[in-house]
Amino acid sequence: MIEPVQLPAPWRDARLTVVVPTYNEAGNLPVLVERLLALPLPGLKVLVADDNSPDGTGEVADKLAIEHPDRVEVVHRAGKEGLGRAYVDGIGRALDGGAEYVAQMDADLSHPPEALPGMLGALLSTRAGVVIGSRYVPGGELDEAWPLYRRALSGWANLYVHTLLRVRIRDLTAGFKIWRADALRDIGLDRVQSNGYSFQVEMHYLATKLGHTILEVPIRFEERRDGISKMTTATKIESALMPFMLRTRHRNIHR
C-alpha cells in the first residue's frame, strides 16, 4: 500500500466526492470506505450508487452512511442498469451537492485509494480537466495475479479504440480518475449514452472533442480481492460497437 501524498492547504480541503458504483460488493465496500475516509483529505465524501445488489451491498452502504453521516451518501437505484447509468446518476448528484471535483473508482479494491491525493494534486497544479490513474504510462503496473486473458483483452481494447477514435490516451478504458466539476458540466452528462464499461471511453472521447486537457499518472492496478468481475458478453459487444457509434453520435461536438 502506497503512502498518500500530503497536500498543502487549501488543496487538501477541496470538496471532492468519490462516486463508487456497486453491485454485489458487500465484502469490499467497508474496506474501501475505511481507506477513503482515512486519507488526509477532510473535504472528501463518498457517494455509493448501488444497483439493488442482491448480496446486501445497499444495506452495508446504509450502515456506513449512518456511521459517517456527513461523509457517506447512498443512492439506491432500482436495478442493474449498467456501470454507465450508475455513474451518470452518481456524478450528477455529486455536482448537485456542490462537489468541486468528482472522482470515479471501482468498489473492488483494484484502484488504490491512497493514490487520490496525488491525483488531486496533479489536477490542481495543472490546467487538466481530468487526471487518470493509468495502468499503461511509465511507472504504471498491473497486479501479477491479473489473469492473462484480462491483460490481453484490456490491451486489445485500448489499441482498438485508439485506432478508431484517435484519442491520445494510453489507458482509454481506465475507470480511476478525478474530474473538475466545470469539465463535467461542459461535457454534459445528458450527452452520455453508454451503459457498460464503454462509458469510460465515451467520457474520454467527449473530453477530447471539447478540448479538455487529459493527464495520466501511473498507478498499480490490483486484482479484485472479493467477488467476481461484472464483465458480461453483452458488455463486450457494446464496447466493441461503441467506437463506431461515438464517431457518428458526437461528430458535431467541438469547442
PDB file of C-alpha atoms in Angstrom:
ATOM      1  CA  MET A   1       0.000   0.000   0.000  1.00  0.00           C
ATOM      2  CA  ILE A   2       1.420   3.384  -1.012  1.00  0.00           C
ATOM      3  CA  GLU A   3       1.703   6.322   1.356  1.00  0.00           C
ATOM      4  CA  PRO A   4      -0.739   9.079   0.368  1.00  0.00           C
ATOM      5  CA  VAL A   5       0.684  12.464  -0.626  1.00  0.00           C
ATOM      6  CA  GLN A   6       0.226  15.230   1.944  1.00  0.00           C
ATOM      7  CA  LEU A   7      -1.266  18.195   0.100  1.00  0.00           C
ATOM      8  CA  PRO A   8      -0.894  21.769   1.343  1.00  0.00           C
ATOM      9  CA  ALA A   9      -3.857  23.889   2.375  1.00  0.00           C
ATOM     10  CA  PRO A  10      -6.189  24.821   0.758  1.00  0.00           C
ATOM     11  CA  TRP A  11      -5.766  21.954  -1.737  1.00  0.00           C
ATOM     12  CA  ARG A  12      -6.338  19.238   0.847  1.00  0.00           C
ATOM     13  CA  ASP A  13      -9.648  20.871   1.835  1.00  0.00           C
ATOM     14  CA  ALA A  14     -11.093  20.720  -1.687  1.00  0.00           C
ATOM     15  CA  ARG A  15     -14.672  19.460  -1.949  1.00  0.00           C
ATOM     16  CA  LEU A  16     -14.013  16.083  -3.559  1.00  0.00           C
ATOM     17  CA  THR A  17     -16.779  13.499  -3.966  1.00  0.00           C
ATOM     18  CA  VAL A  18     -15.769   9.942  -4.821  1.00  0.00           C
ATOM     19  CA  VAL A  19     -18.519   8.177  -6.774  1.00  0.00           C
ATOM     20  CA  VAL A  20     -18.473   4.390  -6.309  1.00  0.00           C
ATOM     21  CA  PRO A  21     -20.996   2.298  -8.284  1.00  0.00           C
ATOM     22  CA  THR A  22     -21.718  -1.039  -6.618  1.00  0.00           C
ATOM     23  CA  TYR A  23     -23.305  -4.338  -7.489  1.00  0.00           C
ATOM     24  CA  ASN A  24     -22.594  -7.260  -5.143  1.00  0.00           C
ATOM     25  CA  GLU A  25     -19.638  -5.642  -3.372  1.00  0.00           C
ATOM     26  CA  ALA A  26     -20.711  -6.174   0.243  1.00  0.00           C
ATOM     27  CA  GLY A  27     -17.330  -7.604   1.217  1.00  0.00           C
ATOM     28  CA  ASN A  28     -15.223  -4.907  -0.427  1.00  0.00           C
ATOM     29  CA  LEU A  29     -17.197  -1.734   0.263  1.00  0.00           C
ATOM     30  CA  PRO A  30     -16.434  -1.335   4.010  1.00  0.00           C
ATOM     31  CA  VAL A  31     -12.712  -1.758   3.345  1.00  0.00           C
ATOM     32  CA  LEU A  32     -12.782   0.774   0.533  1.00  0.00           C
ATOM     33  CA  VAL A  33     -14.737   3.366   2.528  1.00  0.00           C
ATOM     34  CA  GLU A  34     -12.414   2.967   5.520  1.00  0.00           C
ATOM     35  CA  ARG A  35      -9.371   3.603   3.318  1.00  0.00           C
ATOM     36  CA  LEU A  36     -11.001   6.573   1.607  1.00  0.00           C
ATOM     37  CA  LEU A  37     -12.031   8.276   4.839  1.00  0.00           C
ATOM     38  CA  ALA A  38      -8.543   7.735   6.280  1.00  0.00           C
ATOM     39  CA  LEU A  39      -6.989   9.876   3.534  1.00  0.00           C
ATOM     40  CA  PRO A  40      -5.634  13.318   4.516  1.00  0.00           C
ATOM     41  CA  LEU A  41      -8.481  14.959   2.586  1.00  0.00           C
ATOM     42  CA  PRO A  42     -11.032  16.356   5.068  1.00  0.00           C
ATOM     43  CA  GLY A  43     -13.245  17.606   2.229  1.00  0.00           C
ATOM     44  CA  LEU A  44     -13.617  14.118   0.727  1.00  0.00           C
ATOM     45  CA  LYS A  45     -17.043  12.496   0.607  1.00  0.00           C
ATOM     46  CA  VAL A  46     -18.119   9.101  -0.712  1.00  0.00           C
ATOM     47  CA  LEU A  47     -21.246   8.607  -2.795  1.00  0.00           C
ATOM     48  CA  VAL A  48     -22.251   4.959  -3.243  1.00  0.00           C
ATOM     49  CA  ALA A  49     -24.583   4.259  -6.175  1.00  0.00           C
ATOM     50  CA  ASP A  50     -25.944   0.755  -5.581  1.00  0.00           C
ATOM     51  CA  ASP A  51     -27.933  -1.082  -8.248  1.00  0.00           C
ATOM     52  CA  ASN A  52     -30.120  -3.045  -5.804  1.00  0.00           C
ATOM     53  CA  SER A  53     -27.411  -5.615  -5.097  1.00  0.00           C
ATOM     54  CA  PRO A  54     -28.858  -8.994  -4.045  1.00  0.00           C
ATOM     55  CA  ASP A  55     -25.904  -9.612  -1.696  1.00  0.00           C
ATOM     56  CA  GLY A  56     -26.922  -6.742   0.600  1.00  0.00           C
ATOM     57  CA  THR A  57     -24.387  -4.147  -0.544  1.00  0.00           C
ATOM     58  CA  GLY A  58     -27.055  -1.456  -0.268  1.00  0.00           C
ATOM     59  CA  GLU A  59     -27.679  -2.300   3.387  1.00  0.00           C
ATOM     60  CA  VAL A  60     -23.930  -2.284   4.075  1.00  0.00           C
ATOM     61  CA  ALA A  61     -23.718   1.146   2.456  1.00  0.00           C
ATOM     62  CA  ASP A  62     -26.606   2.422   4.586  1.00  0.00           C
ATOM     63  CA  LYS A  63     -24.786   1.334   7.760  1.00  0.00           C
ATOM     64  CA  LEU A  64     -21.656   3.156   6.612  1.00  0.00           C
ATOM     65  CA  ALA A  65     -23.741   6.284   5.954  1.00  0.00           C
ATOM     66  CA  ILE A  66     -25.156   6.098   9.488  1.00  0.00           C
ATOM     67  CA  GLU A  67     -21.634   5.743  10.921  1.00  0.00           C
ATOM     68  CA  HIS A  68     -20.344   8.652   8.812  1.00  0.00           C
ATOM     69  CA  PRO A  69     -23.414  10.868   8.250  1.00  0.00           C
ATOM     70  CA  ASP A  70     -21.502  13.856   6.875  1.00  0.00           C
ATOM     71  CA  ARG A  71     -19.165  11.930   4.614  1.00  0.00           C
ATOM     72  CA  VAL A  72     -21.004   8.933   3.121  1.00  0.00           C
ATOM     73  CA  GLU A  73     -24.138   9.131   0.978  1.00  0.00           C
ATOM     74  CA  VAL A  74     -26.035   6.267  -0.635  1.00  0.00           C
ATOM     75  CA  VAL A  75     -28.118   6.275  -3.802  1.00  0.00           C
ATOM     76  CA  HIS A  76     -30.371   3.228  -4.147  1.00  0.00           C
ATOM     77  CA  ARG A  77     -31.142   2.513  -7.771  1.00  0.00           C
ATOM     78  CA  ALA A  78     -33.974   0.294  -8.972  1.00  0.00           C
ATOM     79  CA  GLY A  79     -31.827  -2.436 -10.506  1.00  0.00           C
ATOM     80  CA  LYS A  80     -28.767  -3.288 -12.541  1.00  0.00           C
ATOM     81  CA  GLU A  81     -28.808  -0.811 -15.443  1.00  0.00           C
ATOM     82  CA  GLY A  82     -25.092  -0.794 -16.186  1.00  0.00           C
ATOM     83  CA  LEU A  83     -21.976   0.966 -14.962  1.00  0.00           C
ATOM     84  CA  GLY A  84     -22.524   3.979 -17.203  1.00  0.00           C
ATOM     85  CA  ARG A  85     -26.021   4.705 -15.912  1.00  0.00           C
ATOM     86  CA  ALA A  86     -24.857   4.364 -12.295  1.00  0.00           C
ATOM     87  CA  TYR A  87     -22.022   6.816 -12.923  1.00  0.00           C
ATOM     88  CA  VAL A  88     -24.258   9.349 -14.673  1.00  0.00           C
ATOM     89  CA  ASP A  89     -26.655   9.224 -11.716  1.00  0.00           C
ATOM     90  CA  GLY A  90     -23.913   9.405  -9.081  1.00  0.00           C
ATOM     91  CA  ILE A  91     -21.863  12.118 -10.780  1.00  0.00           C
ATOM     92  CA  GLY A  92     -24.968  14.221 -11.368  1.00  0.00           C
ATOM     93  CA  ARG A  93     -25.867  14.022  -7.683  1.00  0.00           C
ATOM     94  CA  ALA A  94     -22.289  14.863  -6.669  1.00  0.00           C
ATOM     95  CA  LEU A  95     -22.365  18.007  -8.834  1.00  0.00           C
ATOM     96  CA  ASP A  96     -25.775  18.985  -7.487  1.00  0.00           C
ATOM     97  CA  GLY A  97     -24.353  18.543  -3.966  1.00  0.00           C
ATOM     98  CA  GLY A  98     -21.642  21.124  -4.542  1.00  0.00           C
ATOM     99  CA  ALA A  99     -18.608  18.978  -5.363  1.00  0.00           C
ATOM    100  CA  GLU A 100     -15.705  20.938  -6.863  1.00  0.00           C
ATOM    101  CA  TYR A 101     -14.041  17.722  -8.020  1.00  0.00           C
ATOM    102  CA  VAL A 102     -15.523  14.295  -8.705  1.00  0.00           C
ATOM    103  CA  ALA A 103     -13.574  11.040  -8.608  1.00  0.00           C
ATOM    104  CA  GLN A 104     -14.582   7.755 -10.181  1.00  0.00           C
ATOM    105  CA  MET A 105     -13.357   4.412  -8.879  1.00  0.00           C
ATOM    106  CA  ASP A 106     -14.361   0.774  -8.681  1.00  0.00           C
ATOM    107  CA  ALA A 107     -15.537  -0.824  -5.447  1.00  0.00           C
ATOM    108  CA  ASP A 108     -13.470  -3.992  -5.892  1.00  0.00           C
ATOM    109  CA  LEU A 109     -10.227  -2.525  -4.445  1.00  0.00           C
ATOM    110  CA  SER A 110      -8.458  -2.696  -7.796  1.00  0.00           C
ATOM    111  CA  HIS A 111      -7.873   1.076  -7.645  1.00  0.00           C
ATOM    112  CA  PRO A 112      -5.629   2.288  -4.779  1.00  0.00           C
ATOM    113  CA  PRO A 113      -7.471   4.965  -2.763  1.00  0.00           C
ATOM    114  CA  GLU A 114      -4.122   6.192  -1.446  1.00  0.00           C
ATOM    115  CA  ALA A 115      -3.307   7.498  -4.949  1.00  0.00           C
ATOM    116  CA  LEU A 116      -6.169  10.035  -4.816  1.00  0.00           C
ATOM    117  CA  PRO A 117      -4.311  12.866  -3.006  1.00  0.00           C
ATOM    118  CA  GLY A 118      -1.517  12.720  -5.579  1.00  0.00           C
ATOM    119  CA  MET A 119      -4.019  12.669  -8.430  1.00  0.00           C
ATOM    120  CA  LEU A 120      -5.842  15.649  -6.920  1.00  0.00           C
ATOM    121  CA  GLY A 121      -2.539  17.489  -6.565  1.00  0.00           C
ATOM    122  CA  ALA A 122      -1.751  16.808 -10.221  1.00  0.00           C
ATOM    123  CA  LEU A 123      -5.155  18.175 -11.220  1.00  0.00           C
ATOM    124  CA  LEU A 124      -4.823  21.305  -9.107  1.00  0.00           C
ATOM    125  CA  SER A 125      -1.289  22.061 -10.265  1.00  0.00           C
ATOM    126  CA  THR A 126      -2.168  21.901 -13.981  1.00  0.00           C
ATOM    127  CA  ARG A 127      -4.895  23.027 -16.352  1.00  0.00           C
ATOM    128  CA  ALA A 128      -6.119  19.459 -16.803  1.00  0.00           C
ATOM    129  CA  GLY A 129      -9.849  18.805 -16.879  1.00  0.00           C
ATOM    130  CA  VAL A 130      -9.317  15.236 -15.716  1.00  0.00           C
ATOM    131  CA  VAL A 131      -6.488  13.188 -14.232  1.00  0.00           C
ATOM    132  CA  ILE A 132      -6.493   9.458 -14.967  1.00  0.00           C
ATOM    133  CA  GLY A 133      -4.912   6.819 -12.750  1.00  0.00           C
ATOM    134  CA  SER A 134      -3.279   4.918 -15.605  1.00  0.00           C
ATOM    135  CA  ARG A 135      -2.022   1.354 -15.892  1.00  0.00           C
ATOM    136  CA  TYR A 136      -0.195   1.968 -19.153  1.00  0.00           C
ATOM    137  CA  VAL A 137       2.004   5.033 -18.714  1.00  0.00           C
ATOM    138  CA  PRO A 138       5.618   4.629 -17.498  1.00  0.00           C
ATOM    139  CA  GLY A 139       5.508   3.626 -13.846  1.00  0.00           C
ATOM    140  CA  GLY A 140       2.041   2.081 -14.107  1.00  0.00           C
ATOM    141  CA  GLU A 141       1.680  -1.557 -13.081  1.00  0.00           C
ATOM    142  CA  LEU A 142      -0.696  -4.498 -13.323  1.00  0.00           C
ATOM    143  CA  ASP A 143      -1.054  -6.958 -10.475  1.00  0.00           C
ATOM    144  CA  GLU A 144       0.775 -10.178 -11.304  1.00  0.00           C
ATOM    145  CA  ALA A 145      -2.397 -12.020 -10.312  1.00  0.00           C
ATOM    146  CA  TRP A 146      -4.432 -10.346 -13.063  1.00  0.00           C
ATOM    147  CA  PRO A 147      -5.349 -13.165 -15.489  1.00  0.00           C
ATOM    148  CA  LEU A 148      -3.576 -13.292 -18.831  1.00  0.00           C
ATOM    149  CA  TYR A 149      -6.845 -13.159 -20.794  1.00  0.00           C
ATOM    150  CA  ARG A 150      -7.835  -9.950 -18.950  1.00  0.00           C
ATOM    151  CA  ARG A 151      -4.471  -8.400 -19.795  1.00  0.00           C
ATOM    152  CA  ALA A 152      -4.902  -9.350 -23.435  1.00  0.00           C
ATOM    153  CA  LEU A 153      -8.493  -8.066 -23.537  1.00  0.00           C
ATOM    154  CA  SER A 154      -7.534  -4.754 -21.932  1.00  0.00           C
ATOM    155  CA  GLY A 155      -4.540  -4.254 -24.216  1.00  0.00           C
ATOM    156  CA  TRP A 156      -6.545  -5.120 -27.323  1.00  0.00           C
ATOM    157  CA  ALA A 157      -9.435  -2.849 -26.284  1.00  0.00           C
ATOM    158  CA  ASN A 158      -7.124   0.136 -25.841  1.00  0.00           C
ATOM    159  CA  LEU A 159      -5.436  -0.460 -29.205  1.00  0.00           C
ATOM    160  CA  TYR A 160      -8.778  -0.985 -30.959  1.00  0.00           C
ATOM    161  CA  VAL A 161     -10.393   2.166 -29.561  1.00  0.00           C
ATOM    162  CA  HIS A 162      -7.294   4.283 -30.088  1.00  0.00           C
ATOM    163  CA  THR A 163      -7.123   3.208 -33.736  1.00  0.00           C
ATOM    164  CA  LEU A 164     -10.769   4.106 -34.377  1.00  0.00           C
ATOM    165  CA  LEU A 165     -11.104   7.292 -32.315  1.00  0.00           C
ATOM    166  CA  ARG A 166      -7.557   8.699 -32.385  1.00  0.00           C
ATOM    167  CA  VAL A 167      -7.714   9.732 -28.736  1.00  0.00           C
ATOM    168  CA  ARG A 168      -4.274  10.337 -27.275  1.00  0.00           C
ATOM    169  CA  ILE A 169      -4.737   8.449 -24.023  1.00  0.00           C
ATOM    170  CA  ARG A 170      -2.792   5.323 -23.179  1.00  0.00           C
ATOM    171  CA  ASP A 171      -5.375   3.908 -20.771  1.00  0.00           C
ATOM    172  CA  LEU A 172      -8.588   4.653 -22.660  1.00  0.00           C
ATOM    173  CA  THR A 173     -10.650   2.179 -20.639  1.00  0.00           C
ATOM    174  CA  ALA A 174      -9.421   3.442 -17.248  1.00  0.00           C
ATOM    175  CA  GLY A 175     -12.052   3.721 -14.543  1.00  0.00           C
ATOM    176  CA  PHE A 176      -9.995   5.576 -11.903  1.00  0.00           C
ATOM    177  CA  LYS A 177      -9.909   9.345 -12.372  1.00  0.00           C
ATOM    178  CA  ILE A 178     -10.657  12.786 -10.939  1.00  0.00           C
ATOM    179  CA  TRP A 179     -12.626  15.386 -12.891  1.00  0.00           C
ATOM    180  CA  ARG A 180     -13.010  19.105 -12.432  1.00  0.00           C
ATOM    181  CA  ALA A 181     -16.689  19.911 -11.931  1.00  0.00           C
ATOM    182  CA  ASP A 182     -16.525  22.505 -14.718  1.00  0.00           C
ATOM    183  CA  ALA A 183     -15.231  19.902 -17.186  1.00  0.00           C
ATOM    184  CA  LEU A 184     -18.081  17.540 -16.319  1.00  0.00           C
ATOM    185  CA  ARG A 185     -20.643  20.302 -16.785  1.00  0.00           C
ATOM    186  CA  ASP A 186     -19.083  21.194 -20.118  1.00  0.00           C
ATOM    187  CA  ILE A 187     -19.258  17.584 -21.288  1.00  0.00           C
ATOM    188  CA  GLY A 188     -22.900  17.370 -20.219  1.00  0.00           C
ATOM    189  CA  LEU A 189     -23.978  14.092 -18.658  1.00  0.00           C
ATOM    190  CA  ASP A 190     -27.135  14.166 -20.766  1.00  0.00           C
ATOM    191  CA  ARG A 191     -24.937  13.530 -23.817  1.00  0.00           C
ATOM    192  CA  VAL A 192     -23.558  10.276 -22.405  1.00  0.00           C
ATOM    193  CA  GLN A 193     -25.494   7.206 -23.532  1.00  0.00           C
ATOM    194  CA  SER A 194     -23.176   4.269 -22.806  1.00  0.00           C
ATOM    195  CA  ASN A 195     -24.485   1.691 -20.365  1.00  0.00           C
ATOM    196  CA  GLY A 196     -21.476  -0.500 -19.649  1.00  0.00           C
ATOM    197  CA  TYR A 197     -17.703  -0.115 -19.424  1.00  0.00           C
ATOM    198  CA  SER A 198     -17.709   1.846 -22.693  1.00  0.00           C
ATOM    199  CA  PHE A 199     -18.875   4.765 -20.528  1.00  0.00           C
ATOM    200  CA  GLN A 200     -15.206   5.381 -19.762  1.00  0.00           C
ATOM    201  CA  VAL A 201     -14.314   5.605 -23.450  1.00  0.00           C
ATOM    202  CA  GLU A 202     -17.244   7.901 -24.227  1.00  0.00           C
ATOM    203  CA  MET A 203     -16.280  10.307 -21.436  1.00  0.00           C
ATOM    204  CA  HIS A 204     -12.667  10.424 -22.611  1.00  0.00           C
ATOM    205  CA  TYR A 205     -13.769  10.950 -26.210  1.00  0.00           C
ATOM    206  CA  LEU A 206     -16.094  13.812 -25.281  1.00  0.00           C
ATOM    207  CA  ALA A 207     -13.451  15.458 -23.115  1.00  0.00           C
ATOM    208  CA  THR A 208     -11.001  15.288 -26.013  1.00  0.00           C
ATOM    209  CA  LYS A 209     -13.511  16.636 -28.551  1.00  0.00           C
ATOM    210  CA  LEU A 210     -14.252  19.579 -26.265  1.00  0.00           C
ATOM    211  CA  GLY A 211     -10.580  20.423 -25.842  1.00  0.00           C
ATOM    212  CA  HIS A 212     -10.052  19.449 -22.207  1.00  0.00           C
ATOM    213  CA  THR A 213      -6.518  18.510 -21.196  1.00  0.00           C
ATOM    214  CA  ILE A 214      -6.280  14.908 -20.004  1.00  0.00           C
ATOM    215  CA  LEU A 215      -3.379  13.955 -17.760  1.00  0.00           C
ATOM    216  CA  GLU A 216      -2.368  10.371 -16.959  1.00  0.00           C
ATOM    217  CA  VAL A 217      -0.436   9.462 -13.809  1.00  0.00           C
ATOM    218  CA  PRO A 218       0.822   5.942 -13.033  1.00  0.00           C
ATOM    219  CA  ILE A 219      -0.941   3.615 -10.599  1.00  0.00           C
ATOM    220  CA  ARG A 220      -0.672  -0.024  -9.647  1.00  0.00           C
ATOM    221  CA  PHE A 221      -3.848  -1.853 -10.640  1.00  0.00           C
ATOM    222  CA  GLU A 222      -4.695  -4.673  -8.234  1.00  0.00           C
ATOM    223  CA  GLU A 223      -6.711  -7.817  -8.854  1.00  0.00           C
ATOM    224  CA  ARG A 224     -10.057  -7.737  -7.043  1.00  0.00           C
ATOM    225  CA  ARG A 225      -9.971  -9.182  -3.513  1.00  0.00           C
ATOM    226  CA  ASP A 226     -13.536 -10.465  -3.240  1.00  0.00           C
ATOM    227  CA  GLY A 227     -16.438 -11.232  -5.574  1.00  0.00           C
ATOM    228  CA  ILE A 228     -16.408 -11.721  -9.335  1.00  0.00           C
ATOM    229  CA  SER A 229     -15.968  -9.490 -12.380  1.00  0.00           C
ATOM    230  CA  LYS A 230     -19.148  -7.886 -13.799  1.00  0.00           C
ATOM    231  CA  MET A 231     -17.911  -8.125 -17.406  1.00  0.00           C
ATOM    232  CA  THR A 232     -20.616  -9.861 -19.475  1.00  0.00           C
ATOM    233  CA  THR A 233     -20.913 -10.840 -23.126  1.00  0.00           C
ATOM    234  CA  ALA A 234     -23.397  -8.012 -23.685  1.00  0.00           C
ATOM    235  CA  THR A 235     -20.915  -5.560 -22.181  1.00  0.00           C
ATOM    236  CA  LYS A 236     -18.162  -6.790 -24.501  1.00  0.00           C
ATOM    237  CA  ILE A 237     -20.431  -6.414 -27.535  1.00  0.00           C
ATOM    238  CA  GLU A 238     -21.412  -2.878 -26.528  1.00  0.00           C
ATOM    239  CA  SER A 239     -17.746  -1.991 -26.005  1.00  0.00           C
ATOM    240  CA  ALA A 240     -16.834  -3.348 -29.459  1.00  0.00           C
ATOM    241  CA  LEU A 241     -19.562  -1.375 -31.233  1.00  0.00           C
ATOM    242  CA  MET A 242     -19.291   1.828 -29.217  1.00  0.00           C
ATOM    243  CA  PRO A 243     -16.346   3.479 -31.060  1.00  0.00           C
ATOM    244  CA  PHE A 244     -18.306   3.397 -34.337  1.00  0.00           C
ATOM    245  CA  MET A 245     -21.383   4.796 -32.607  1.00  0.00           C
ATOM    246  CA  LEU A 246     -19.392   7.546 -30.912  1.00  0.00           C
ATOM    247  CA  ARG A 247     -17.961   8.849 -34.171  1.00  0.00           C
ATOM    248  CA  THR A 248     -21.500   9.251 -35.518  1.00  0.00           C
ATOM    249  CA  ARG A 249     -23.223  10.352 -32.319  1.00  0.00           C
ATOM    250  CA  HIS A 250     -20.734  13.090 -31.425  1.00  0.00           C
ATOM    251  CA  ARG A 251     -19.455  14.107 -34.858  1.00  0.00           C
ATOM    252  CA  ASN A 252     -20.776  17.684 -34.477  1.00  0.00           C
ATOM    253  CA  ILE A 253     -19.404  18.273 -30.993  1.00  0.00           C
ATOM    254  CA  HIS A 254     -16.421  20.577 -30.726  1.00  0.00           C
ATOM    255  CA  ARG A 255     -15.280  23.544 -28.700  1.00  0.00           C
TER     256      ARG A 255
END
